[in-house]
Short mmCIF file of C-alpha atoms and ligand atoms in Angstrom, two decimals:
data_model
loop_
_atom_site.label_atom_id
_atom_site.label_comp_id
_atom_site.label_asym_id
_atom_site.label_seq_id
_atom_site.Cartn_x
_atom_site.Cartn_y
_atom_site.Cartn_z
CA MET A 121 -0.15 0.00 -0.11
CA SER A 122 2.47 2.50 1.04
CA THR A 123 5.06 4.22 -1.68
CA PRO A 124 8.07 5.18 0.17
CA LEU A 125 9.46 7.15 -1.72
CA ARG A 126 6.45 9.46 -2.53
CA ALA A 127 7.49 12.58 -1.00
CA LEU A 128 4.66 16.04 -0.63
CA HIS A 129 7.67 17.91 -1.84
CA VAL A 130 10.99 17.57 -3.47
CA TYR A 131 13.31 15.47 -1.84
CA VAL A 132 14.78 12.48 -3.16
CA PRO A 133 16.22 14.71 -6.46
CA ALA A 134 18.01 17.18 -3.82
CA LEU A 135 19.27 14.68 -1.76
CA ILE A 136 20.97 12.92 -4.96
CA VAL A 137 22.62 16.22 -5.46
CA ALA A 138 23.40 16.29 -2.01
CA LEU A 139 24.74 13.08 -2.01
CA THR A 140 27.11 13.49 -5.08
CA ALA A 141 28.50 16.74 -3.25
CA CYS A 142 30.38 14.77 -1.42
CA THR A 143 31.68 12.85 -4.47
CA GLY A 144 32.44 16.07 -6.08
CA THR A 145 29.73 16.14 -8.77
CA GLU A 146 28.24 19.26 -7.70
CA ASP A 147 31.86 21.00 -5.89
CA SER A 148 32.82 20.29 -9.78
CA ASP A 149 31.47 23.99 -10.88
CA PRO A 150 34.48 26.67 -10.59
CA GLY A 151 33.79 29.34 -7.87
CA LYS A 152 30.88 27.77 -6.53
CA VAL A 153 30.78 28.56 -3.16
CA ARG A 154 28.38 26.46 -0.24
CA PRO A 155 27.77 27.54 2.42
CA GLU A 156 25.99 30.81 1.29
CA PRO A 157 28.19 33.95 0.75
CA ASP A 158 28.03 36.67 3.94
CA VAL A 159 25.28 38.90 2.25
CA PRO A 160 25.32 41.97 4.64
CA GLN A 161 21.65 41.59 5.99
CA ALA A 162 21.33 45.70 5.57
CA GLN A 163 21.22 44.94 1.48
CA ASP A 164 18.02 44.61 0.52
CA ILE A 165 16.94 43.26 -3.21
CA GLN A 166 13.92 44.94 -3.99
CA THR A 167 13.27 43.67 -7.33
CA THR A 168 14.61 41.58 -10.08
CA ASP A 169 14.01 41.09 -13.89
CA LEU A 170 14.75 38.46 -15.40
CA ASP A 171 15.38 38.32 -19.51
CA LEU A 172 16.68 35.12 -19.90
CA ASN A 173 17.58 33.14 -23.34
CA LEU A 174 17.58 29.32 -22.55
CA GLY A 175 18.64 28.61 -25.56
CA ALA A 176 21.57 30.02 -25.75
CA LEU A 177 22.21 30.12 -22.19
CA THR A 178 22.27 33.77 -21.71
CA GLY A 179 20.96 36.21 -19.18
CA THR A 180 20.35 39.92 -18.04
CA ALA A 181 19.69 40.52 -14.84
CA THR A 182 18.18 43.90 -13.52
CA LEU A 183 17.97 44.27 -9.80
CA VAL A 184 16.36 47.53 -7.57
CA VAL A 185 19.21 46.99 -4.51
CA ARG A 186 19.27 49.09 -1.31
CA PRO A 187 22.92 48.97 -0.89
CA ALA A 188 24.69 48.03 2.56
CA ALA A 189 27.33 50.83 3.42
CA GLY A 190 28.03 51.71 -0.22
CA MET A 191 28.39 48.36 -1.23
CA VAL A 192 26.13 45.99 -3.47
CA THR A 193 26.83 41.86 -2.49
CA LEU A 194 25.26 39.26 -4.80
CA ASP A 195 25.67 35.46 -4.98
CA VAL A 196 26.84 34.79 -8.60
CA ALA A 197 28.69 31.19 -8.21
CA GLY A 198 26.92 29.45 -11.41
CA LEU A 199 27.31 32.17 -13.69
CA THR A 200 30.03 33.83 -15.95
CA LEU A 201 29.62 37.56 -15.98
CA SER A 202 29.79 39.57 -19.13
CA ARG A 203 29.18 42.79 -18.00
CA VAL A 204 27.85 44.91 -14.75
CA THR A 205 26.79 48.07 -14.61
CA VAL A 206 25.56 50.53 -11.37
CA ASP A 207 23.06 53.17 -12.32
CA GLY A 208 23.73 52.72 -15.97
CA VAL A 209 27.95 53.11 -15.09
CA ASP A 210 30.17 50.29 -15.98
CA ALA A 211 31.55 47.96 -12.94
CA PRO A 212 34.50 46.21 -12.71
CA LEU A 213 33.76 42.38 -12.58
CA ASN A 214 34.82 42.05 -9.17
CA VAL A 215 34.02 38.12 -8.07
CA VAL A 216 35.60 36.78 -5.22
CA ARG A 217 34.71 33.30 -4.14
CA GLY A 218 31.28 33.47 -6.39
CA VAL A 219 30.50 36.31 -5.24
CA LEU A 220 30.33 39.95 -6.71
CA SER A 221 30.98 43.31 -4.87
CA VAL A 222 30.34 46.36 -7.04
CA ALA A 223 30.45 49.92 -5.42
CA ALA A 224 26.98 52.07 -4.84
CA ASP A 225 26.14 55.31 -3.94
CA ALA A 226 26.00 55.36 -0.10
CA ASP A 227 23.81 57.77 -0.35
CA ALA A 228 21.31 56.42 -2.56
CA GLU A 229 18.23 54.97 -1.24
CA THR A 230 18.17 52.47 -4.08
CA VAL A 231 20.61 51.40 -7.42
CA THR A 232 19.73 49.51 -10.38
CA VAL A 233 22.65 46.55 -11.04
CA VAL A 234 22.46 45.13 -14.56
CA VAL A 235 24.72 41.98 -14.95
CA ASP A 236 24.94 40.49 -18.27
CA TYR A 237 26.03 36.70 -18.00
CA SER A 238 25.70 32.96 -19.01
CA PHE A 239 24.74 30.04 -17.21
CA ASN A 240 25.41 25.95 -17.66
CA ALA A 241 23.10 23.90 -19.09
CA ARG A 242 22.40 21.64 -16.04
CA THR A 243 21.46 17.10 -16.17
CA PRO A 244 18.96 15.97 -14.53
CA LEU A 245 21.63 14.15 -11.85
CA GLN A 246 23.06 18.12 -10.80
CA PHE A 247 19.22 18.90 -10.84
CA ASP A 248 19.81 22.90 -9.93
CA GLY A 249 19.84 25.15 -12.12
CA TRP A 250 18.41 25.25 -16.03
CA MET A 251 17.65 21.35 -16.82
CA PRO A 252 17.07 21.75 -21.15
CA ASN A 253 16.54 17.46 -20.85
CA LEU A 254 13.61 18.20 -18.43
CA GLY A 255 12.68 21.29 -19.27
CA VAL A 256 12.65 23.02 -16.26
CA THR A 257 14.40 25.08 -13.69
CA PHE A 258 15.21 23.90 -9.99
CA LEU A 259 17.00 26.10 -7.43
CA TRP A 260 15.54 24.98 -4.48
CA PRO A 261 17.18 25.43 -1.76
CA ASN A 262 19.28 27.93 -2.25
CA TYR A 263 20.91 27.52 -5.60
CA CYS A 264 19.36 30.55 -7.33
CA SER A 265 22.79 31.79 -8.37
CA ASN A 266 22.57 28.92 -10.89
CA LEU A 267 20.26 31.25 -12.99
CA PHE A 268 20.53 34.74 -11.81
CA PRO A 269 22.65 36.86 -9.35
CA CYS A 270 20.74 36.81 -6.29
CA ASN A 271 21.00 36.58 -2.30
CA PRO A 272 20.38 33.12 -1.08
CA ALA A 273 19.38 34.27 1.98
CA LEU A 274 15.23 33.66 2.83
CA GLU A 275 15.21 36.89 5.26
CA ASP A 276 15.57 38.92 1.44
CA GLY A 277 12.37 38.56 -0.39
CA VAL A 278 12.20 39.83 -3.61
CA THR A 279 9.61 40.41 -6.53
CA PHE A 280 10.56 39.09 -9.83
CA THR A 281 9.11 40.07 -13.54
CA MET A 282 10.49 37.86 -16.09
CA ASN A 283 11.18 37.36 -19.77
CA VAL A 284 11.88 34.09 -21.05
CA THR A 285 12.85 33.86 -25.10
CA GLY A 286 15.07 30.79 -26.63
CA VAL A 287 12.33 28.25 -26.24
CA ASP A 288 11.94 25.47 -29.52
CA ASP A 289 9.10 26.16 -31.69
CA GLY A 290 5.85 23.93 -30.57
CA LEU A 291 7.11 24.42 -26.97
CA THR A 292 5.27 26.87 -24.38
CA ALA A 293 7.45 28.54 -21.38
CA ILE A 294 5.45 28.66 -18.20
CA TYR A 295 6.39 31.45 -16.42
CA PRO A 296 4.80 34.96 -14.93
CA THR A 297 5.82 38.22 -16.06
CA SER A 298 5.72 39.27 -12.74
CA THR A 299 5.30 37.90 -9.28
CA HIS A 300 3.56 40.91 -8.13
CA GLY A 301 4.67 40.55 -4.39
CA ASP A 302 7.95 39.63 -2.46
CA GLY A 303 8.72 36.27 -2.25
CA PRO A 304 12.00 33.66 -1.66
CA PRO A 305 15.01 34.09 -3.83
CA TYR A 306 13.98 30.69 -5.16
CA MET A 307 10.48 31.06 -6.04
CA ALA A 308 11.59 32.16 -9.80
CA ALA A 309 11.36 29.46 -12.18
CA VAL A 310 10.15 28.45 -15.84
CA ALA A 311 9.02 25.26 -17.25
CA VAL A 312 9.24 24.48 -20.70
CA GLY A 313 7.15 21.78 -22.79
CA GLU A 314 4.30 20.38 -25.03
CA TYR A 315 2.08 22.33 -22.65
CA THR A 316 -1.99 22.05 -22.65
CA LYS A 317 -3.88 24.36 -20.65
CA MET A 318 -7.03 23.83 -19.07
CA ASP A 319 -8.96 26.66 -17.45
CA LEU A 320 -10.26 25.96 -13.46
CA GLY A 321 -12.11 28.70 -12.89
CA THR A 322 -11.84 31.86 -11.01
CA THR A 323 -12.25 32.39 -7.12
CA THR A 324 -14.68 34.45 -5.11
CA ALA A 325 -11.95 37.11 -4.59
CA GLY A 326 -11.64 36.99 -8.92
CA THR A 327 -8.19 34.82 -8.97
CA LYS A 328 -8.39 33.28 -12.35
CA LEU A 329 -6.87 29.05 -12.06
CA SER A 330 -5.10 27.24 -14.68
CA ALA A 331 -3.69 23.74 -15.08
CA TRP A 332 -1.09 22.94 -17.70
CA TYR A 333 -0.34 19.40 -18.37
CA PHE A 334 1.58 17.39 -20.99
CA PRO A 335 0.04 15.88 -24.00
CA GLY A 336 -2.22 12.63 -23.52
CA ALA A 337 -5.38 11.06 -22.62
CA ALA A 338 -3.72 9.57 -19.52
CA GLU A 339 -2.31 13.25 -18.59
CA LEU A 340 -5.27 14.90 -19.13
CA ASN A 341 -7.55 12.44 -17.00
CA ASN A 342 -4.37 12.88 -14.00
CA ALA A 343 -5.10 16.66 -14.51
CA GLU A 344 -8.76 16.61 -14.01
CA LYS A 345 -8.64 14.24 -10.85
CA GLY A 346 -5.76 16.14 -9.15
CA THR A 347 -6.96 19.47 -9.65
CA ALA A 348 -10.99 18.13 -8.88
CA HIS A 349 -10.97 20.40 -5.84
CA LEU A 350 -7.94 22.94 -6.14
CA ARG A 351 -10.20 26.17 -7.26
CA ASP A 352 -12.58 25.58 -4.15
CA ALA A 353 -9.23 24.69 -1.53
CA PHE A 354 -7.79 28.28 -3.00
CA ASP A 355 -10.63 30.01 -2.31
CA TYR A 356 -10.46 28.67 1.01
CA PHE A 357 -7.16 30.18 1.44
CA GLU A 358 -8.16 32.98 0.50
CA GLN A 359 -11.59 33.48 2.24
CA THR A 360 -10.08 32.24 5.42
CA TYR A 361 -6.42 33.13 5.75
CA GLY A 362 -6.14 36.42 3.17
CA PRO A 363 -5.74 37.46 -0.37
CA TYR A 364 -3.14 35.60 -2.31
CA HIS A 365 -0.51 37.63 -2.75
CA PHE A 366 1.43 36.37 -6.27
CA GLY A 367 -1.24 38.01 -8.37
CA PRO A 368 -4.45 38.09 -10.38
CA GLU A 369 -3.63 34.41 -12.28
CA ALA A 370 -2.14 31.27 -10.69
CA GLY A 371 -1.53 27.65 -11.42
CA THR A 372 -0.10 24.35 -11.13
CA VAL A 373 2.17 23.03 -14.07
CA GLU A 374 2.62 19.66 -14.81
CA VAL A 375 7.08 19.28 -14.64
CA ASP A 376 8.87 16.23 -15.16
CA TRP A 377 11.85 15.39 -12.75
CA GLY A 378 13.11 12.49 -14.78
CA ALA A 379 12.84 9.21 -12.27
CA ASP A 380 11.69 10.94 -9.20
CA SER A 381 9.21 12.92 -10.51
CA TRP A 382 7.58 13.22 -7.11
CA GLY A 383 5.69 15.98 -5.33
CA GLY A 384 6.27 19.45 -6.20
CA MET A 385 8.18 22.46 -5.62
CA GLU A 386 6.52 26.29 -4.47
CA HIS A 387 7.30 28.20 -7.49
CA HIS A 388 4.02 30.50 -7.12
CA PRO A 389 1.80 32.02 -9.02
CA PHE A 390 2.69 28.96 -11.31
CA PHE A 391 3.51 26.04 -8.84
CA HIS A 392 5.38 23.37 -10.05
CA VAL A 393 4.06 19.69 -9.45
CA ALA A 394 6.21 16.65 -10.79
CA LYS A 395 4.25 14.31 -13.25
CA PHE A 396 3.93 11.16 -11.17
CA ASP A 397 1.50 13.19 -8.53
CA PHE A 398 -0.37 15.30 -10.90
CA ASN A 399 -2.94 13.47 -10.24
CA ASP A 400 -2.59 13.56 -6.25
CA GLU A 401 -5.01 16.33 -5.00
CA GLU A 402 -2.93 16.24 -1.72
CA ALA A 403 0.47 17.20 -3.45
CA GLN A 404 -1.67 19.75 -5.30
CA VAL A 405 -3.11 21.50 -2.72
CA HIS A 406 -0.27 21.74 -1.06
CA GLU A 407 1.80 23.64 -3.49
CA THR A 408 -0.99 25.74 -3.62
CA ALA A 409 -0.67 26.38 -0.06
CA HIS A 410 2.61 27.45 -0.09
CA GLY A 411 1.39 30.91 -1.42
CA TRP A 412 0.38 31.51 1.76
CA PHE A 413 3.12 29.88 3.95
CA GLY A 414 6.97 29.23 2.71
CA ASP A 415 5.87 32.10 -0.26
CA GLY A 416 4.00 34.40 1.03
CA VAL A 417 5.06 34.42 4.75
CA ARG A 418 8.62 33.51 4.25
CA PHE A 419 11.18 31.97 7.19
CA THR A 420 13.73 33.53 8.68
CA CYS A 421 15.75 30.85 9.64
CA TRP A 422 16.38 27.20 7.82
CA GLU A 423 15.38 26.04 11.52
CA ASP A 424 12.32 27.42 10.89
CA PHE A 425 11.39 25.01 7.99
CA VAL A 426 8.49 23.85 10.02
CA LEU A 427 6.92 27.42 9.62
CA SER A 428 6.53 26.40 5.78
CA GLU A 429 5.93 22.85 5.54
CA GLY A 430 3.92 22.08 8.70
CA THR A 431 1.65 24.86 8.27
CA THR A 432 1.05 24.17 4.45
CA THR A 433 0.68 20.55 4.87
CA TYR A 434 -2.01 21.20 8.01
CA ILE A 435 -3.64 23.74 6.21
CA THR A 436 -3.86 21.24 2.99
CA ALA A 437 -5.72 18.78 4.89
CA ARG A 438 -7.74 21.63 6.30
CA ALA A 439 -8.92 23.19 2.76
CA LEU A 440 -9.30 19.48 1.92
CA GLU A 441 -11.69 18.88 4.26
CA GLN A 442 -13.48 21.80 4.66
CA VAL A 443 -14.75 21.52 0.36
CA ASP A 444 -15.50 18.12 0.89
CA GLY A 445 -12.25 16.43 -0.52
CA PRO A 446 -10.49 13.42 0.65
CA ASN A 447 -9.37 13.24 4.06
CA GLU A 448 -5.53 13.14 4.20
CA TRP A 449 -5.17 12.44 8.10
CA PRO A 450 -4.72 8.70 7.68
CA TYR A 451 -2.25 8.97 4.66
CA TYR A 452 -0.15 11.60 6.94
CA VAL A 453 -0.32 9.31 9.78
CA ASP A 454 -0.13 5.83 8.29
CA ASP A 455 2.49 6.49 5.27
CA PHE A 456 4.74 8.87 6.88
CA LEU A 457 4.08 9.48 10.57
CA VAL A 458 4.49 6.04 11.96
CA PRO A 459 7.33 5.15 10.09
CA ILE A 460 9.00 7.90 11.48
CA CYS A 461 8.30 7.34 14.76
CA GLU A 462 9.01 4.30 14.67
CA GLY A 463 11.91 4.02 12.85
CA SER A 464 10.57 1.41 10.74
CA ALA A 465 12.06 3.01 7.44
CA PRO A 466 15.53 3.53 8.50
CA ARG A 467 17.58 3.74 5.03
CA ASP A 468 15.19 6.31 3.72
CA PRO A 469 16.20 9.73 4.49
CA THR A 470 12.98 11.57 4.01
CA LEU A 471 11.59 9.63 7.18
CA VAL A 472 13.99 9.98 9.69
CA ASN A 473 13.29 11.34 13.23
CA THR A 474 14.24 14.43 14.39
CA VAL A 475 13.51 18.06 16.55
CA VAL A 476 11.50 19.55 14.19
CA LEU A 477 12.21 23.08 15.79
CA PRO A 478 15.31 23.56 17.24
CA ASP A 479 16.65 26.88 19.22
CA THR A 480 18.98 27.76 16.70
CA CYS A 481 19.01 30.05 13.79
CA ASN A 482 20.28 29.09 10.56
CA GLU A 483 23.61 27.06 11.88
CA ILE A 484 23.00 24.00 10.67
CA ASP A 485 23.61 22.35 7.51
CA PHE A 486 20.02 22.29 6.31
CA GLU A 487 20.81 20.29 2.94
CA ASN A 488 22.28 17.60 5.24
CA ASP A 489 20.08 17.86 8.49
CA PRO A 490 17.29 15.90 9.10
CA ILE A 491 15.11 19.06 9.48
CA TRP A 492 15.01 18.20 5.86
CA SER A 493 12.68 15.67 5.71
CA LEU A 494 9.07 14.68 6.03
CA THR A 495 9.08 14.74 9.64
CA SER A 496 9.03 18.41 9.61
CA TYR A 497 5.95 18.12 7.72
CA MET A 498 4.49 15.41 9.53
CA LYS A 499 5.25 16.68 13.15
CA GLY A 500 4.15 20.33 12.16
CA ALA A 501 0.61 19.19 11.38
CA CYS A 502 0.38 17.28 13.94
CA PHE A 503 0.92 20.35 16.27
CA TYR A 504 -1.45 22.34 14.61
CA GLU A 505 -4.29 19.69 14.52
CA GLU A 506 -3.66 18.85 18.36
CA VAL A 507 -4.37 22.76 18.91
CA GLY A 508 -7.22 22.81 16.53
CA ASP A 509 -8.07 20.01 19.10
CA GLU A 510 -7.80 21.72 21.82
CA ILE A 511 -9.11 25.75 20.73
CA GLY A 512 -11.28 24.24 17.79
CA ALA A 513 -10.06 24.71 14.32
CA ASP A 514 -12.17 27.47 13.65
CA LEU A 515 -10.59 29.52 16.08
CA LEU A 516 -7.36 28.41 14.77
CA ASP A 517 -8.00 29.13 11.17
CA THR A 518 -8.49 32.82 12.53
CA ILE A 519 -5.15 32.75 14.23
CA ILE A 520 -3.73 31.52 10.88
CA ALA A 521 -5.40 34.80 9.24
CA GLU A 522 -4.19 36.71 11.73
CA PHE A 523 -0.79 35.53 11.30
CA TYR A 524 -0.54 35.58 7.52
CA LYS A 525 -2.12 39.26 7.15
CA ALA A 526 0.32 40.85 9.54
CA ASN A 527 3.03 39.02 8.10
CA VAL A 528 2.67 38.39 4.16
CA GLY A 529 5.81 39.19 2.19
CA LYS A 530 7.81 39.00 5.23
CA ALA A 531 9.74 36.25 6.91
CA VAL A 532 9.28 35.62 10.49
CA ARG A 533 9.87 32.74 12.65
CA MET A 534 8.10 29.61 14.17
CA GLN A 535 7.96 30.57 17.57
CA ASP A 536 6.60 33.91 16.54
CA MET A 537 3.55 31.96 15.25
CA ILE A 538 3.17 29.56 18.64
CA ASP A 539 3.36 33.20 20.80
CA LEU A 540 0.32 34.51 18.79
CA ILE A 541 -1.65 31.09 18.84
CA GLU A 542 -0.90 31.03 22.83
CA ALA A 543 -2.06 34.67 23.11
CA ARG A 544 -4.98 34.22 20.84
CA ALA A 545 -5.76 31.04 22.31
CA GLY A 546 -6.36 32.49 26.53
CA ASP A 547 -4.94 31.74 29.59
CA ALA A 548 -6.58 28.30 30.05
CA HIS A 549 -5.19 26.33 26.67
CA LYS A 550 -1.73 28.11 26.88
CA ASP A 551 -0.44 24.88 28.98
CA ALA A 552 -2.04 22.46 26.61
CA ILE A 553 -0.38 24.41 23.53
CA GLU A 554 2.79 24.83 24.53
CA ALA A 555 2.46 20.63 25.66
CA ALA A 556 1.30 20.33 22.21
CA ALA A 557 4.55 22.77 21.07
CA THR A 558 7.35 20.69 23.31
CA ASP A 559 5.76 17.30 22.51
CA TRP A 560 5.71 18.04 18.53
CA LEU A 561 7.84 20.34 17.34
CA ARG A 562 10.99 20.17 20.65
CA THR A 563 11.21 16.63 21.43
CA LEU A 564 12.59 14.14 19.37
CA GLU A 565 11.17 11.05 20.41
CA CYS A 566 6.77 10.99 19.29
CA PRO A 567 4.55 11.36 21.78
CA GLU A 568 2.59 8.43 23.69
CA ASP A 569 -0.36 7.57 21.81
CA TYR A 570 0.89 9.88 18.48
CA ALA A 571 -1.18 7.96 15.88
CA ASN A 572 -4.52 8.57 17.36
CA ARG A 573 -3.29 12.08 18.88
CA CYS A 574 -2.61 13.53 15.30
CA ARG A 575 -5.12 11.42 13.53
CA THR A 576 -8.39 11.61 15.14
CA HIS A 577 -10.31 15.12 15.65
CA ASP A 578 -11.49 15.66 18.69
CA PRO A 579 -15.36 17.31 18.43
ZN1 ZN B 82 6.04 21.81 0.92
#
């Protein structure tokens, strides 16, 4: 019954990347620097306009940046630069260990930096960057500089505008001409394929939804099945939590990630769902939900990954329940939480138990840390489920909505969410909420009777 490779989000390809990095495959890139460069936090990339030629493998990035101490510092580790200008004046190509530094007017509120560059085509095994063999880009978690100059730190949200050329005749490139609001640096993406567009309708708030799927009767079937409640779930998120942050149009794009085409990636407004999961409502609504958490509200530290994935997993199940879709709790518990808690899938790195909310900030090696596993999704979802049992799922929704509206477009911490829930739930519930946070988020061992506690909604 269970399919252990199945992930709610991309895992296996990126884990392959992480493992191959140890054998030097990824490190063969000249100038590639990991971990993230130390980009000054006072710096703020406000907008990034990307003009990409996928055939020629060239790009022009136009960034509006608030400089820090008279400098602009950008990660360009995967790029070969040909020209850089600052406010129209040529600047030296000063790249050290993959980081471009250019002087800027110290008194300027913002400067415009234009970078002309080329980038490498990536193989499916390398995975991060533009993969012409698969017709898709992938930049998670911090490989934005394989496609454009950037700051991979999640704290620095950016609004993208995009134009893509160099696409073969007969193929369609799916990308947003604008993301309309600040999202994480990995959010920009393009998918190229022989796509058919399906109209999924318009939400109450007026957001126009579509699905783009590959040719074939089976693919059409999968698209219809996977998106059966997508419009209603999107509508639930808008009506319950707040307005969508990434423009008047959104939708799901079928992508080919090779042999590991499971899960999806939150490239809003046109998010990617891998082809083996394109018929799966949970995967479709999960990537939809990231428009509110993960992208809409970003997380400050990699240790706060649960704020993205735990919240998204919970509101996915919540929305599907509320719009008469499938009940995902047995799937969450039986397929993922049980093997995590029992340690019954020790060779599967996506099902390794861990503390999902450590009290550090950006001190873990995220790509090699067990926080990057389904444990963050499931224990996070169970935390919310148990809080819903304690205070009522409707009240929990109103608190999540308040949190979303206060923090959309910003980066915050999971503790901020816990604090707001405790404040709004009132003193009578504080100890129970704190206990749920301790049991699910801050303790390695799963709590006693964990499966029933998470699976069953108390009336
Ligand atoms: Zn996710």
